[in-house]
Amino acid sequence: MSDLLLLGGIALCLISVVVAVVQLLQTQPPRAAAIMLVLGIAAVFAAAYLGPQPFSLEQIPQAWARLSGGVTTTP
């Protein structure tokens, strides 16, 4: 569950940047982008809270490998 929240939160944050640029180019206030950014940050914090280990940047590729069915190796 924490892997889904982590990757989903990161995806929402990245998409919010694109949405903000598009809305600003259309001279609209980037309300949808701000909402997506807040939801993405909340999802990342929820993933860090639910995860069994302390949160680190190394967990992002490991979470992707676990969800896509790849093998993860721990040093």
Short mmCIF file of C-alpha atoms in Angstrom, two decimals:
data_model
loop_
_atom_site.label_atom_id
_atom_site.label_comp_id
_atom_site.label_asym_id
_atom_site.label_seq_id
_atom_site.Cartn_x
_atom_site.Cartn_y
_atom_site.Cartn_z
CA MET A 1 0.00 0.00 0.00
CA SER A 2 2.78 2.42 0.83
CA ASP A 3 4.40 1.74 -2.56
CA LEU A 4 1.20 2.75 -4.34
CA LEU A 5 0.86 5.89 -2.26
CA LEU A 6 4.50 6.82 -2.80
CA LEU A 7 4.47 6.42 -6.57
CA GLY A 8 0.99 7.91 -6.90
CA GLY A 9 1.99 10.95 -4.85
CA ILE A 10 5.10 11.50 -6.92
CA ALA A 11 3.09 11.16 -10.13
CA LEU A 12 0.51 13.69 -8.90
CA CYS A 13 3.24 16.17 -8.00
CA LEU A 14 4.88 15.84 -11.40
CA ILE A 15 1.60 16.13 -13.29
CA SER A 16 0.65 19.19 -11.24
CA VAL A 17 3.68 21.03 -12.62
CA VAL A 18 2.56 20.36 -16.20
CA VAL A 19 -1.03 21.36 -15.38
CA ALA A 20 0.19 24.58 -13.74
CA VAL A 21 2.18 25.55 -16.84
CA VAL A 22 -0.77 24.84 -19.13
CA GLN A 23 -3.16 26.81 -16.96
CA LEU A 24 -0.80 29.76 -16.73
CA LEU A 25 -0.32 29.76 -20.50
CA GLN A 26 -4.10 29.93 -20.85
CA THR A 27 -4.08 32.85 -18.35
CA GLN A 28 -6.14 30.88 -15.83
CA PRO A 29 -5.36 30.60 -12.15
CA PRO A 30 -3.66 27.24 -11.48
CA ARG A 31 -6.23 26.00 -8.96
CA ALA A 32 -6.34 22.44 -10.24
CA ALA A 33 -2.56 22.24 -10.17
CA ALA A 34 -2.46 23.45 -6.58
CA ILE A 35 -5.03 20.87 -5.54
CA MET A 36 -3.09 18.11 -7.30
CA LEU A 37 0.14 19.21 -5.64
CA VAL A 38 -1.43 19.16 -2.17
CA LEU A 39 -2.93 15.71 -2.80
CA GLY A 40 0.42 14.42 -4.07
CA ILE A 41 2.28 15.72 -1.03
CA ALA A 42 -0.36 14.20 1.26
CA ALA A 43 0.03 10.84 -0.49
CA VAL A 44 3.82 10.93 -0.09
CA PHE A 45 3.47 11.75 3.61
CA ALA A 46 0.92 8.94 4.02
CA ALA A 47 3.33 6.52 2.34
CA ALA A 48 6.11 7.59 4.68
CA TYR A 49 3.80 7.14 7.67
CA LEU A 50 2.59 3.69 6.60
CA GLY A 51 6.00 2.37 5.53
CA PRO A 52 7.78 -0.02 7.86
CA GLN A 53 11.20 1.60 7.36
CA PRO A 54 12.41 5.18 7.52
CA PHE A 55 11.73 6.97 4.24
CA SER A 56 14.63 7.56 1.82
CA LEU A 57 15.07 8.38 -1.85
CA GLU A 58 16.35 4.85 -2.51
CA GLN A 59 12.84 3.53 -1.92
CA ILE A 60 11.43 5.13 -5.07
CA PRO A 61 13.10 2.77 -7.59
CA GLN A 62 12.60 -0.14 -5.18
CA ALA A 63 8.89 0.63 -4.93
CA TRP A 64 8.65 0.77 -8.73
CA ALA A 65 10.41 -2.59 -9.01
CA ARG A 66 8.11 -4.19 -6.44
CA LEU A 67 4.98 -2.92 -8.19
CA SER A 68 6.12 -3.81 -11.69
CA GLY A 69 7.17 -7.32 -10.67
CA GLY A 70 10.92 -6.77 -10.91
CA VAL A 71 13.45 -8.14 -8.47
CA THR A 72 14.97 -5.80 -5.89
CA THR A 73 18.35 -6.30 -4.35
CA THR A 74 19.39 -4.85 -1.04
CA PRO A 75 23.08 -4.22 -0.40
#
